[in-house]
Amino acid sequence: MASLRSIEELDETSAKAELAQLSKILQQANLAYHGQDAPEISDAEYDALKRRNAAIEERFPALKRADSPSDQVGAAPAEGFSKVTHAISMLSLSNAFDADDITDFDTRVRKYLGTSEDDTLTYTAEPKIDGLSLSLRYENGRLIQAATRGDGSVGENVTANARTISDIPENIPGAHDVLEVRGEVYMSHPDFEALNTRQSESGGKVFANPRNAAAGSLRQLDARITKSRPLRFFAYAWGALSEPLAKTQMDAIARLAAFGFSVNPLTKLCAGPQEMLEHYTQIEEMRATLEYDIDGVVYKVNDLTLQERLGFRSTTPRWATAHKFPAELAWTRLEAIDIQVGRTGALSPVARLSPVTVGGVVVSNATLHNEDYIAGRDSKGETIREGKDIRAGDWVQVYRAGDVIPKVADVDLSKRPNDAERFVFPTVCPQCGSDAIREEGDAVRRCTGGLICPAQAVEKLKHFVSRAAFDIEGLGAKQVEQFYADQWIKEPADIFTLRARFSDGLQQLKNREGWGEKSATNLFDAIDEKRQIPLPRLIFSLGIRHVGEAASNMIALHYGSWENFDAAMRAAVDQSGDAWDDLNAIDGVGTVMASSLTQTLAQPAERASIDRLVAELTVQPVERPDTQGSPVAGKTVVFTGTLEKMTRAEAKARAERLGAKVSGSVSAKTDLLVAGPGAGSKAKKAADLGIETLDEDGWLALISDI
Ligand code: IVH
């Protein structure tokens, strides 16, 4: 630098010139650092230049440049990572646990495709890496973006960090115009051990397992920290592509390897369930000798045309499944049995354990399912664990599989203390004192307190702000508990009136422990940001029993807007008629879920609370799949009789992808009937109503152009 005058001495002209110079130098340094892996200046020099840049900006705010180095990653921006919307969602995998599940998977695939038993279907089998998934976008052969999975549709932009991983090529000569490569970031065992040794020597955070270490390292705001952590990457999938990679999964992976990615060497082609299971056993035997953690084997249909036909359920592909390794086990003391009350009033027994390590993770809580489970019975009243009940003080076996909540599996009676007493399950809610009743056929006892039960209200609120629901930055489970305790927030709508109700809300919030001016303002802003909410999130956030994330997506897709959904739920309340049939016809919605939805929304207190909430929001309708040019978009189609070229499920899924509504019964609202051989009363009814009818070939011809 030409001159290093003190900041006070600078005038506007010299400040401007220096900011320009600093921006250039720091940009160059960044490029050398991240891109070419060869820093040109030391970290200390880099930091000093950045500090000087910030100081000049502070004195001359108007001179801050659009490309200010202060806004580049590496400076640990307080706001965290920017968000990235995935061009194609990053999905998860369905799980399988034993040989039967694998033959069922093969049967489901064949049934969907209508493949005859004599035809071989080949699958790939490869280790399931226990890391975190990452999507890399290349445009014209250059890495332009890296994003974490996030909630599947929106992830975090970790581009600068991904550039520090040596398994990830920066440039791919000869790659497609658009190439999104997906795979797993992980840390090897030796690197993990070495990192933890370094961390404990320097007084830093010690990680529980390589997965946590990998996640903690990738999600660093300062990419230089990521660089100092030895991360690796296996490519195993892809997202958006400007042209196909290959015709089969195996060839596509080979192509990714040719592009310079690491691919897993244990990937194998298998001709059906028997070979898949053999490969699973081999991988399981090698597990202990591998340098990285795996938690199962992933099977994928090899033919990519078939993958395309099979498509997706709401959050998982039909063409793949994860065969998980058996759960890990450990024995420990059961200190106490607590009862937690969930958002739907369910009383859930929780085991408080003497902390024990199960598969690399310290476990101190586990689920005991329900009162029958504790007593040694299953839901049908039959004995489990040879009828042994579970008591506080017992020596119990705990297991956990993957990320699921640990469970208490068994009890060692020889170690039972003499004074251990049989557990008596409460019949009143431990939180609000209301009766807790168990309905016929229900394994769970529930508090009847509804919204007056503080536990239910708080759990509902926690669910409401959770990641897949409103996901309000700065308003997590802890804050919700605090606000509820003060009665600042009693129901979801209160969140959105918080700022208005407290004219001096900011002041009050600021005075509380853990809140400052900035975090309080940020909270109010973060709340306002979520006044615009996509319909699927809103439906999920209501916390209606049986209505999970996947179902909320399907329901939202079906009704499109809050107004349509709301009107349909009111129309379906007596559980009969067109609106009721229509609700039940949605993929993934059964009678139990349908009645839970309609009943909950018809309950006066719930209804009033939801109306108050919706009045605060702008609900974004669901953008339906791009069905431009589709001759069946918006039409109601009914399939009947035998289809010969595809199965009923495939026909339905395909029609829905083209924007049609598929219904099970013919009515005046039906636009088109597709009738195969053997069609009976539906074909007759359609003819009576004058509804257009096509045979299977006619249908295929109609949709062939899109
Ligand atoms: S395929 C459309 N292959 O497992 C599905 N996933 O439980 C694409 N994972 O989110 C995923 N190893 O993070 C696939 N060999 C592998 C994998 C793998 C690990 C992870 C991935 C995914 C999760 C699903």
XYZ file of C-alpha atoms and ligand atoms in Angstrom:
730
model
C 0.000 0.000 0.000
C 1.272 3.400 -0.902
C 0.473 5.179 2.298
C -0.760 4.005 5.620
C -1.857 7.267 7.106
C -4.013 7.169 10.167
C -7.711 7.068 9.370
C -8.283 10.504 10.895
C -5.842 12.048 8.450
C -7.657 10.781 5.367
C -9.760 13.109 3.266
C -12.602 11.925 1.045
C -10.548 11.656 -2.110
C -7.754 9.650 -0.568
C -10.256 7.466 1.353
C -12.077 6.648 -1.870
C -8.869 5.760 -3.650
C -7.716 3.566 -0.794
C -11.050 1.724 -0.594
C -10.788 0.963 -4.316
C -7.259 -0.301 -3.867
C -8.189 -2.401 -0.829
C -11.129 -3.935 -2.653
C -8.826 -4.972 -5.489
C -6.130 -6.412 -3.240
C -8.559 -8.312 -1.054
C -10.470 -9.668 -4.022
C -7.218 -10.898 -5.512
C -6.262 -12.437 -2.175
C -9.618 -14.177 -1.941
C -9.260 -15.595 -5.394
C -5.764 -16.861 -4.745
C -6.898 -18.294 -1.459
C -10.108 -20.068 -2.444
C -9.636 -20.596 -6.146
C -6.026 -21.523 -6.667
C -5.442 -22.832 -3.210
C -2.344 -20.664 -2.932
C -2.596 -17.682 -0.631
C -0.489 -14.717 -1.686
C -0.608 -12.841 1.605
C -0.560 -14.148 5.139
C -3.747 -14.484 7.172
C -2.518 -11.755 9.517
C -1.918 -9.326 6.634
C -5.300 -10.223 5.161
C -7.029 -9.516 8.463
C -5.198 -6.233 8.924
C -6.224 -5.030 5.451
C -9.816 -6.025 6.098
C -9.841 -4.171 9.390
C -8.444 -1.063 7.744
C -11.074 -1.278 5.017
C -13.822 -1.514 7.661
C -12.404 1.408 9.626
C -12.345 3.645 6.558
C -15.900 2.608 5.761
C -16.938 3.464 9.254
C -15.545 6.950 8.983
C -16.895 7.494 5.425
C -20.059 5.370 5.218
C -21.132 7.026 1.956
C -17.976 5.760 0.269
C -18.661 2.093 0.964
C -18.368 0.256 -2.325
C -20.992 -2.049 -3.811
C -18.293 -4.742 -3.902
C -17.035 -3.958 -0.422
C -14.759 -6.673 0.993
C -16.692 -6.319 4.267
C -19.612 -8.074 2.614
C -17.612 -11.050 1.344
C -17.477 -14.384 3.125
C -14.376 -14.695 5.173
C -15.366 -11.762 7.301
C -17.825 -13.781 9.363
C -20.930 -11.809 8.455
C -23.285 -11.689 11.414
C -26.288 -12.545 9.316
C -25.126 -16.086 8.592
C -25.396 -17.749 5.214
C -27.532 -16.535 2.383
C -30.289 -18.857 1.215
C -30.302 -20.861 -1.987
C -33.435 -22.270 -3.583
C -32.576 -25.618 -5.139
C -33.508 -25.857 -8.812
C -34.557 -29.426 -8.060
C -35.438 -30.346 -4.459
C -32.926 -32.360 -2.452
C -34.904 -35.294 -1.173
C -34.288 -37.907 1.441
C -34.556 -41.675 1.159
C -37.116 -44.130 2.437
C -35.671 -46.595 4.943
C -35.526 -50.369 4.919
C -34.314 -52.511 7.798
C -34.352 -56.162 6.763
C -34.437 -58.603 3.847
C -38.243 -58.480 3.675
C -38.175 -54.721 3.296
C -35.807 -55.130 0.346
C -37.977 -57.671 -1.467
C -40.950 -55.394 -0.747
C -39.030 -52.503 -2.294
C -38.348 -54.567 -5.427
C -42.005 -55.675 -5.534
C -43.239 -52.085 -5.212
C -40.955 -50.922 -8.013
C -42.055 -53.777 -10.283
C -45.704 -53.244 -9.472
C -45.476 -49.545 -10.217
C -43.728 -50.165 -13.529
C -45.788 -53.239 -14.324
C -42.583 -55.281 -14.888
C -43.220 -59.007 -15.278
C -41.600 -61.446 -12.880
C -39.456 -62.935 -15.634
C -37.758 -59.645 -16.409
C -34.653 -58.735 -14.455
C -34.467 -55.323 -12.850
C -30.972 -54.200 -11.958
C -30.103 -51.961 -9.047
C -26.959 -50.255 -7.850
C -25.895 -50.842 -4.250
C -23.479 -48.452 -2.526
C -22.569 -47.374 1.009
C -24.733 -44.751 2.648
C -22.228 -42.165 3.825
C -22.903 -40.673 7.232
C -22.134 -37.054 6.486
C -24.151 -34.180 5.134
C -25.365 -33.653 1.614
C -24.189 -30.870 -0.619
C -25.328 -29.687 -4.036
C -22.718 -28.169 -6.368
C -23.739 -26.120 -9.356
C -21.403 -25.765 -12.325
C -22.146 -23.439 -15.184
C -19.999 -23.754 -18.288
C -17.650 -25.934 -16.328
C -17.070 -23.536 -13.433
C -18.231 -24.090 -9.888
C -20.568 -21.211 -9.201
C -22.537 -22.322 -6.161
C -22.552 -24.866 -3.356
C -25.576 -25.313 -1.110
C -26.491 -27.504 1.826
C -29.696 -29.502 1.777
C -31.513 -27.250 4.261
C -35.176 -28.150 4.288
C -34.840 -29.819 0.874
C -36.079 -26.868 -1.150
C -33.999 -24.054 0.368
C -30.460 -24.607 1.610
C -27.548 -22.458 2.747
C -25.038 -20.942 0.414
C -21.685 -22.433 1.421
C -19.856 -21.804 -1.850
C -16.736 -20.269 -0.348
C -16.451 -23.202 2.049
C -16.991 -25.849 -0.608
C -14.156 -24.336 -2.648
C -11.770 -25.282 0.141
C -12.553 -29.023 -0.215
C -9.960 -30.670 -2.401
C -12.308 -33.445 -3.630
C -14.465 -30.747 -5.239
C -13.121 -29.574 -8.603
C -13.259 -25.859 -9.283
C -13.263 -26.259 -13.045
C -14.535 -29.147 -15.142
C -13.369 -28.820 -18.735
C -15.933 -30.276 -21.115
C -18.762 -30.343 -18.579
C -22.368 -29.557 -19.457
C -23.591 -25.948 -19.583
C -25.481 -26.666 -16.386
C -24.334 -29.480 -14.152
C -25.467 -29.943 -10.578
C -23.539 -32.605 -8.738
C -24.766 -33.892 -5.403
C -23.055 -35.958 -2.805
C -21.910 -36.245 0.771
C -19.371 -34.164 2.667
C -17.685 -36.237 5.357
C -14.574 -36.429 7.536
C -12.344 -39.505 7.685
C -11.620 -41.188 11.026
C -7.921 -40.246 11.205
C -8.706 -36.629 10.269
C -11.459 -36.545 12.871
C -9.149 -37.835 15.629
C -6.452 -35.351 14.686
C -8.921 -32.472 14.593
C -10.286 -33.323 18.032
C -6.769 -33.540 19.458
C -5.994 -30.097 18.007
C -9.279 -28.718 19.270
C -8.809 -29.920 22.822
C -5.219 -28.650 22.895
C -6.354 -25.207 21.787
C -9.372 -25.206 24.092
C -11.774 -25.379 21.139
C -14.935 -27.413 20.632
C -14.462 -31.180 20.683
C -16.817 -32.985 18.306
C -18.918 -36.008 19.263
C -18.453 -37.815 15.953
C -17.107 -37.290 12.422
C -20.538 -36.301 11.121
C -20.869 -33.454 13.609
C -17.313 -32.409 12.890
C -18.021 -32.333 9.149
C -21.236 -30.357 9.620
C -19.610 -27.930 12.045
C -16.711 -27.418 9.672
C -18.758 -26.916 6.517
C -21.122 -24.494 8.185
C -18.413 -22.070 9.236
C -18.992 -18.441 8.397
C -15.281 -18.002 7.934
C -14.171 -20.138 5.004
C -10.615 -20.091 6.319
C -11.732 -22.217 9.232
C -13.365 -24.671 6.843
C -10.123 -24.819 4.923
C -8.228 -25.839 8.022
C -10.630 -28.771 8.511
C -9.937 -31.761 6.286
C -13.277 -32.388 4.584
C -13.923 -34.838 1.771
C -16.683 -35.386 -0.721
C -18.236 -38.401 -2.477
C -20.455 -37.670 -5.501
C -23.458 -40.004 -5.859
C -26.330 -38.028 -7.427
C -27.211 -34.959 -9.454
C -29.774 -32.167 -9.682
C -30.425 -29.885 -12.652
C -28.629 -30.848 -15.883
C -28.638 -29.189 -19.295
C -28.241 -32.628 -20.859
C -28.396 -36.157 -19.441
C -25.270 -37.646 -17.897
C -25.875 -41.197 -19.117
C -28.531 -43.861 -19.534
C -27.852 -45.709 -16.293
C -26.982 -44.817 -12.703
C -23.737 -46.785 -13.009
C -22.651 -44.900 -16.150
C -23.703 -41.571 -14.675
C -21.456 -42.207 -11.672
C -18.610 -43.206 -14.007
C -19.151 -39.920 -15.828
C -18.919 -37.978 -12.567
C -15.678 -39.818 -11.820
C -14.377 -38.826 -15.259
C -15.230 -35.210 -14.407
C -12.831 -35.476 -11.475
C -15.115 -36.350 -8.551
C -14.436 -39.022 -5.954
C -17.062 -41.715 -6.231
C -17.454 -44.595 -3.838
C -15.452 -47.640 -4.965
C -17.891 -50.047 -3.277
C -20.704 -49.200 -5.692
C -21.884 -52.382 -7.399
C -24.474 -53.411 -9.956
C -26.884 -56.091 -8.653
C -29.407 -58.220 -10.513
C -32.172 -58.184 -7.926
C -32.767 -58.483 -4.162
C -30.563 -61.514 -3.553
C -27.438 -59.864 -4.966
C -28.335 -56.612 -3.232
C -28.489 -58.382 0.115
C -25.191 -60.162 -0.571
C -23.515 -56.851 -1.269
C -25.108 -55.378 1.861
C -23.565 -58.175 3.954
C -20.168 -57.575 2.353
C -20.293 -53.867 3.032
C -21.465 -54.482 6.595
C -18.485 -56.783 7.166
C -16.103 -54.146 5.835
C -17.686 -51.372 7.846
C -15.195 -51.423 10.703
C -12.234 -51.273 8.313
C -13.503 -48.318 6.277
C -11.941 -44.929 6.957
C -15.303 -43.192 7.148
C -18.677 -43.711 8.833
C -21.472 -45.331 6.905
C -24.914 -46.106 8.261
C -26.337 -48.402 5.621
C -26.470 -49.269 1.945
C -28.409 -47.336 -0.704
C -30.094 -49.197 -3.559
C -31.092 -47.372 -6.736
C -32.851 -48.583 -9.887
C -30.055 -48.580 -12.464
C -32.005 -47.627 -15.587
C -32.468 -43.839 -15.571
C -35.531 -43.998 -17.840
C -37.155 -46.193 -15.223
C -36.057 -43.804 -12.454
C -37.789 -41.055 -14.389
C -40.975 -43.098 -14.728
C -40.958 -44.060 -11.069
C -40.569 -40.462 -9.962
C -41.116 -39.315 -6.397
C -43.484 -39.532 -3.518
C -43.707 -36.268 -1.623
C -40.219 -36.365 -0.091
C -38.572 -39.583 -1.264
C -37.896 -41.187 -4.641
C -39.726 -44.406 -5.515
C -36.598 -45.643 -7.287
C -34.263 -45.777 -4.294
C -34.200 -46.873 -0.686
C -31.692 -46.915 2.185
C -31.046 -50.253 3.880
C -29.956 -49.174 7.353
C -27.544 -51.101 9.534
C -29.049 -52.455 12.735
C -29.260 -50.075 15.614
C -26.470 -49.698 18.131
C -26.978 -50.920 21.676
C -25.837 -50.041 25.182
C -26.878 -50.774 28.786
C -27.405 -48.150 31.461
C -29.415 -47.224 34.563
C -32.940 -45.847 34.205
C -32.981 -42.976 36.694
C -36.587 -41.884 36.321
C -39.649 -42.010 34.106
C -41.045 -38.567 33.213
C -44.267 -37.807 31.398
C -44.167 -35.229 28.633
C -47.283 -33.731 27.119
C -47.130 -33.217 23.368
C -48.883 -30.718 21.155
C -51.809 -33.047 20.496
C -52.095 -33.837 24.214
C -50.367 -37.215 24.017
C -48.770 -38.227 27.317
C -45.376 -39.656 26.377
C -43.190 -41.451 28.895
C -39.547 -40.447 28.674
C -36.699 -42.443 30.193
C -34.122 -40.334 32.045
C -30.922 -42.320 31.832
C -27.482 -42.304 33.312
C -25.610 -40.887 30.304
C -24.224 -43.622 28.067
C -22.516 -43.620 24.662
C -24.508 -45.389 21.971
C -22.811 -45.516 18.590
C -20.657 -42.488 19.263
C -23.372 -40.273 20.733
C -24.054 -39.618 24.404
C -27.620 -40.532 25.240
C -29.384 -39.424 28.435
C -33.036 -39.509 27.329
C -34.927 -42.202 25.457
C -38.514 -42.890 24.588
C -40.595 -45.499 26.389
C -43.407 -45.182 23.780
C -46.586 -45.541 25.890
C -48.040 -47.102 29.023
C -48.489 -50.574 27.516
C -44.871 -50.631 26.434
C -43.719 -49.901 29.978
C -46.017 -52.615 31.318
C -44.637 -55.215 28.860
C -47.501 -55.348 26.340
C -47.798 -54.340 22.688
C -50.669 -52.343 21.190
C -52.723 -55.508 20.721
C -52.325 -56.467 24.386
C -49.817 -59.232 23.660
C -46.729 -59.742 25.797
C -43.428 -58.188 24.779
C -40.020 -58.669 26.508
C -41.537 -61.855 27.984
C -43.896 -59.583 29.888
C -41.112 -57.798 31.838
C -42.231 -54.308 32.911
C -39.836 -51.352 33.162
C -39.246 -49.499 36.440
C -37.231 -46.519 37.619
C -33.955 -47.924 38.967
C -33.823 -50.714 36.373
C -30.793 -51.605 34.292
C -32.037 -51.082 30.716
C -30.842 -51.593 27.166
C -30.918 -48.511 24.936
C -30.661 -48.481 21.166
C -30.590 -45.919 18.442
C -30.731 -46.247 14.673
C -29.455 -43.301 12.683
C -30.923 -39.996 13.731
C -34.055 -41.366 15.344
C -34.854 -40.865 19.034
C -33.158 -43.524 21.172
C -35.418 -46.190 22.581
C -35.410 -48.391 25.655
C -35.486 -51.922 24.306
C -34.981 -54.331 27.173
C -34.545 -54.666 30.914
C -32.233 -56.873 32.995
C -34.334 -58.218 35.894
C -31.296 -59.680 37.669
C -30.138 -56.114 38.331
C -33.470 -54.761 39.565
C -33.187 -53.049 42.976
C -35.442 -54.573 45.645
C -37.316 -51.357 46.229
C -38.102 -50.659 42.538
C -41.819 -49.990 42.170
C -44.066 -50.771 39.247
C -44.697 -47.580 37.252
C -48.201 -46.171 37.563
C -49.177 -44.248 34.452
C -51.013 -41.014 35.345
C -54.683 -40.645 34.443
C -54.631 -36.886 34.818
C -52.438 -34.521 32.847
C -49.323 -33.711 34.902
C -49.332 -30.202 33.408
C -52.910 -28.972 33.692
C -54.701 -31.558 35.818
C -57.332 -32.317 33.180
C -58.389 -35.935 32.757
C -56.077 -37.914 30.541
C -58.088 -40.493 28.700
C -57.360 -43.344 26.397
C -59.783 -43.934 23.616
C -60.664 -47.408 22.492
C -58.017 -48.706 20.094
C -55.601 -45.849 20.847
C -52.263 -46.806 22.384
C -51.837 -43.289 23.702
C -53.420 -41.561 26.675
C -54.268 -37.940 25.962
C -54.861 -34.832 28.005
C -58.362 -33.483 27.391
C -57.371 -29.935 28.331
C -56.951 -28.746 24.720
C -55.759 -25.170 24.482
C -56.113 -24.596 28.242
C -53.286 -27.076 28.826
C -50.068 -25.051 28.970
C -48.005 -27.988 27.757
C -50.139 -28.413 24.649
C -50.134 -24.688 23.977
C -46.351 -24.441 24.293
C -45.744 -27.542 22.216
C -48.073 -26.223 19.544
C -46.115 -22.971 19.517
C -42.791 -24.805 19.354
C -44.069 -26.812 16.441
C -45.348 -23.623 14.848
C -41.915 -21.965 14.848
C -40.004 -25.149 13.968
C -37.829 -25.413 10.927
C -40.318 -27.072 8.571
C -43.073 -24.701 9.752
C -42.636 -20.929 10.159
C -38.933 -21.148 10.913
C -38.635 -17.650 12.384
C -35.038 -16.636 12.899
C -34.377 -15.853 16.562
C -37.627 -17.488 17.726
C -36.874 -21.072 18.659
C -38.199 -23.459 21.277
C -36.353 -21.677 24.089
C -37.677 -18.213 23.282
C -41.206 -19.537 22.781
C -41.122 -21.054 26.256
C -39.968 -17.751 27.702
C -42.626 -15.710 25.895
C -45.324 -18.186 26.835
C -44.295 -18.118 30.493
C -44.727 -14.318 30.415
C -47.983 -14.702 28.508
C -46.630 -12.492 25.751
C -47.429 -15.208 23.228
C -50.283 -17.606 23.954
C -51.118 -18.715 20.424
C -49.493 -18.393 16.995
C -51.392 -15.218 16.045
C -49.834 -13.463 19.058
C -46.426 -13.743 17.443
C -47.542 -11.447 14.664
C -49.169 -8.866 16.905
C -46.201 -8.755 19.256
C -44.670 -5.584 17.870
C -48.011 -3.765 17.687
C -49.204 -4.831 21.129
C -46.094 -3.539 22.801
C -45.637 -0.011 21.653
C -42.579 -0.153 23.839
C -42.055 -3.843 22.994
C -38.546 -3.189 21.891
C -37.704 -1.555 25.170
C -39.235 -4.361 27.212
C -37.526 -7.010 25.195
C -34.221 -5.226 25.424
C -34.410 -5.244 29.170
C -34.572 -8.983 29.353
C -31.738 -11.355 29.717
C -30.310 -12.486 26.421
C -31.846 -9.688 24.358
C -30.189 -6.561 23.053
C -31.314 -3.796 20.752
C -30.084 -5.595 17.672
C -31.501 -9.029 18.469
C -34.876 -7.544 19.444
C -35.152 -5.519 16.241
C -33.986 -8.519 14.259
C -36.685 -10.634 15.872
C -39.474 -8.238 14.973
C -38.127 -8.018 11.431
C -37.782 -11.788 11.168
C -41.416 -12.148 12.265
C -42.565 -9.656 9.634
C -40.607 -11.508 7.011
C -42.719 -14.608 7.651
C -46.048 -12.862 7.201
C -45.718 -14.131 3.662
C -45.943 -17.863 4.040
C -46.242 -20.666 1.501
C -49.440 -22.683 1.871
C -47.739 -26.058 2.606
C -45.853 -24.557 5.535
C -48.978 -22.958 6.928
C -50.902 -26.238 6.824
C -48.031 -28.105 8.460
C -47.527 -25.420 11.083
C -51.094 -25.799 12.404
C -49.889 -28.982 14.069
C -53.008 -30.963 13.253
C -52.752 -34.561 14.400
C -51.615 -36.984 11.664
C -50.856 -34.131 9.245
C -47.109 -34.197 8.688
C -44.851 -32.309 6.338
C -45.299 -34.657 3.392
C -49.081 -34.718 3.688
C -49.174 -30.919 4.004
C -47.321 -30.648 0.713
C -49.737 -32.949 -1.050
C -52.773 -31.218 0.416
C -51.455 -27.775 -0.509
C -50.651 -28.917 -4.024
C -54.151 -30.285 -4.351
C -56.054 -27.205 -3.202
C -53.591 -24.593 -4.428
C -54.703 -21.736 -2.161
C -55.707 -21.216 1.471
C -59.184 -20.077 0.380
C -59.767 -23.291 -1.596
C -58.404 -25.437 1.200
C -60.436 -23.694 3.874
C -63.665 -23.849 1.874
C -63.092 -27.536 1.124
C -62.507 -28.366 4.797
C -65.749 -26.621 5.756
C -67.609 -28.449 3.000
C -66.172 -31.818 4.072
C -67.002 -31.439 7.744
C -69.902 -33.912 7.793
C -67.577 -36.497 6.253
C -69.579 -37.265 3.147
C -70.188 -35.741 -0.254
C -67.870 -34.553 -3.014
C -65.568 -32.423 -0.868
C -64.989 -35.344 1.501
C -64.332 -37.785 -1.390
C -62.033 -35.263 -2.989
C -59.995 -34.903 0.238
C -59.720 -38.665 0.631
C -58.579 -39.072 -2.969
C -55.388 -37.064 -2.333
C -52.309 -39.268 -2.454
C -51.207 -39.943 1.108
C -54.443 -38.800 2.777
C -56.469 -41.563 4.449
C -59.702 -41.463 6.421
C -57.916 -40.957 9.726
C -56.047 -37.902 8.498
C -59.064 -36.550 6.650
C -61.263 -36.697 9.748
C -58.541 -35.227 11.940
C -58.276 -32.279 9.530
C -61.972 -31.587 9.164
C -62.750 -32.092 12.843
C -59.902 -29.920 14.086
C -60.756 -27.094 11.720
C -64.408 -27.246 12.748
C -63.662 -26.956 16.471
C -64.750 -23.434 17.491
C -61.703 -22.566 19.628
C -59.210 -23.932 17.066
C -61.067 -22.304 14.228
C -61.053 -18.902 15.930
C -57.354 -19.218 16.698
C -56.552 -20.141 13.076
C -58.699 -17.303 11.741
C -56.833 -14.842 13.963
C -53.568 -16.198 12.604
C -54.516 -16.147 8.935
C -55.727 -12.560 9.298
C -52.098 -11.622 10.044
C -50.670 -13.414 7.007
C -50.468 -13.403 3.263
C -50.659 -17.044 2.297
C -48.759 -17.778 -0.889
C -50.583 -20.182 -3.177
C -48.762 -23.255 -4.415
C -47.238 -22.952 -7.796
C -48.375 -26.027 -9.575
C -45.840 -27.923 -11.650
C -45.197 -26.317 -14.993
C -48.125 -27.639 -16.947
C -47.996 -25.156 -19.773
C -49.277 -26.734 -22.907
C -50.737 -29.630 -20.967
C -54.136 -30.524 -22.426
C -55.257 -31.913 -19.066
C -54.136 -29.112 -16.728
C -56.892 -28.304 -14.275
C -59.096 -31.128 -15.573
C -60.567 -33.871 -13.415
C -59.668 -37.287 -14.769
C -60.924 -40.712 -13.690
C -59.180 -43.981 -14.588
C -61.179 -47.178 -14.717
C -60.773 -50.733 -16.022
C -57.423 -52.387 -16.704
C -54.550 -50.319 -18.027
C -52.075 -52.324 -20.085
C -49.151 -50.002 -20.753
C -48.698 -48.674 -17.263
C -50.057 -49.298 -13.819
C -52.874 -47.280 -12.308
C -50.472 -45.652 -9.838
C -48.126 -44.532 -12.613
C -51.007 -43.232 -14.730
C -52.301 -41.253 -11.753
C -48.898 -39.801 -10.875
C -48.261 -38.835 -14.484
C -51.670 -37.174 -14.886
C -51.050 -35.217 -11.684
C -47.656 -34.101 -12.921
C -49.452 -32.696 -15.953
C -51.696 -30.675 -13.707
C -54.774 -32.927 -13.763
C -56.807 -33.815 -10.707
C -57.323 -37.562 -10.488
C -60.514 -38.682 -8.840
C -61.768 -42.130 -7.919
C -65.391 -41.582 -8.855
C -67.302 -40.188 -11.804
C -69.470 -37.141 -11.161
C -70.730 -34.119 -13.037
C -67.329 -32.511 -12.301
C -65.403 -35.202 -14.201
C -63.869 -33.909 -17.423
C -62.391 -37.086 -18.805
C -62.721 -40.808 -18.237
C -59.890 -43.115 -19.291
C -61.401 -46.569 -19.590
C -59.441 -49.765 -20.118
C -60.893 -53.206 -20.769
C -63.358 -54.394 -18.136
C -64.617 -50.884 -17.309
C -68.055 -51.176 -15.745
C -70.415 -48.837 -13.947
C -68.088 -45.806 -14.132
C -68.012 -45.992 -17.946
C -71.779 -46.220 -18.008
C -72.205 -43.280 -15.658
C -69.764 -41.218 -17.735
C -71.719 -42.054 -20.884
C -74.965 -41.036 -19.159
C -73.422 -37.740 -18.112
C -71.991 -37.143 -21.574
C -68.392 -37.140 -20.302
C -65.586 -37.567 -22.818
C -64.158 -41.075 -22.671
C -60.819 -42.301 -24.054
C -59.134 -45.704 -24.100
C -55.555 -46.075 -22.889
C -54.021 -45.448 -26.329
C -56.179 -42.392 -26.787
C -54.993 -41.089 -23.416
C -51.335 -41.728 -24.240
C -51.735 -39.982 -27.583
C -53.335 -37.004 -25.830
C -50.435 -36.553 -23.456
C -47.625 -37.698 -25.747
C -46.548 -34.248 -26.888
C -45.605 -32.854 -23.527
S -28.986 -40.806 -2.913
C -32.974 -38.550 -4.182
N -26.839 -42.023 -2.091
O -28.723 -40.001 2.781
C -32.076 -39.150 -3.140
N -27.902 -40.527 -0.575
O -31.345 -40.446 3.951
C -30.664 -38.838 -3.360
N -26.723 -40.281 1.562
O -30.072 -36.883 1.969
C -29.821 -39.405 -2.287
N -25.069 -41.652 1.108
O -27.519 -37.046 2.336
C -27.813 -41.165 -1.767
N -24.882 -43.142 -1.538
C -25.851 -42.281 -1.214
C -25.892 -41.632 0.044
C -26.949 -40.760 0.329
C -25.596 -40.830 2.014
C -27.567 -39.355 2.345
C -28.021 -38.135 1.624
C -29.532 -38.145 1.731
C -29.739 -39.052 2.885
C -31.098 -39.705 2.829
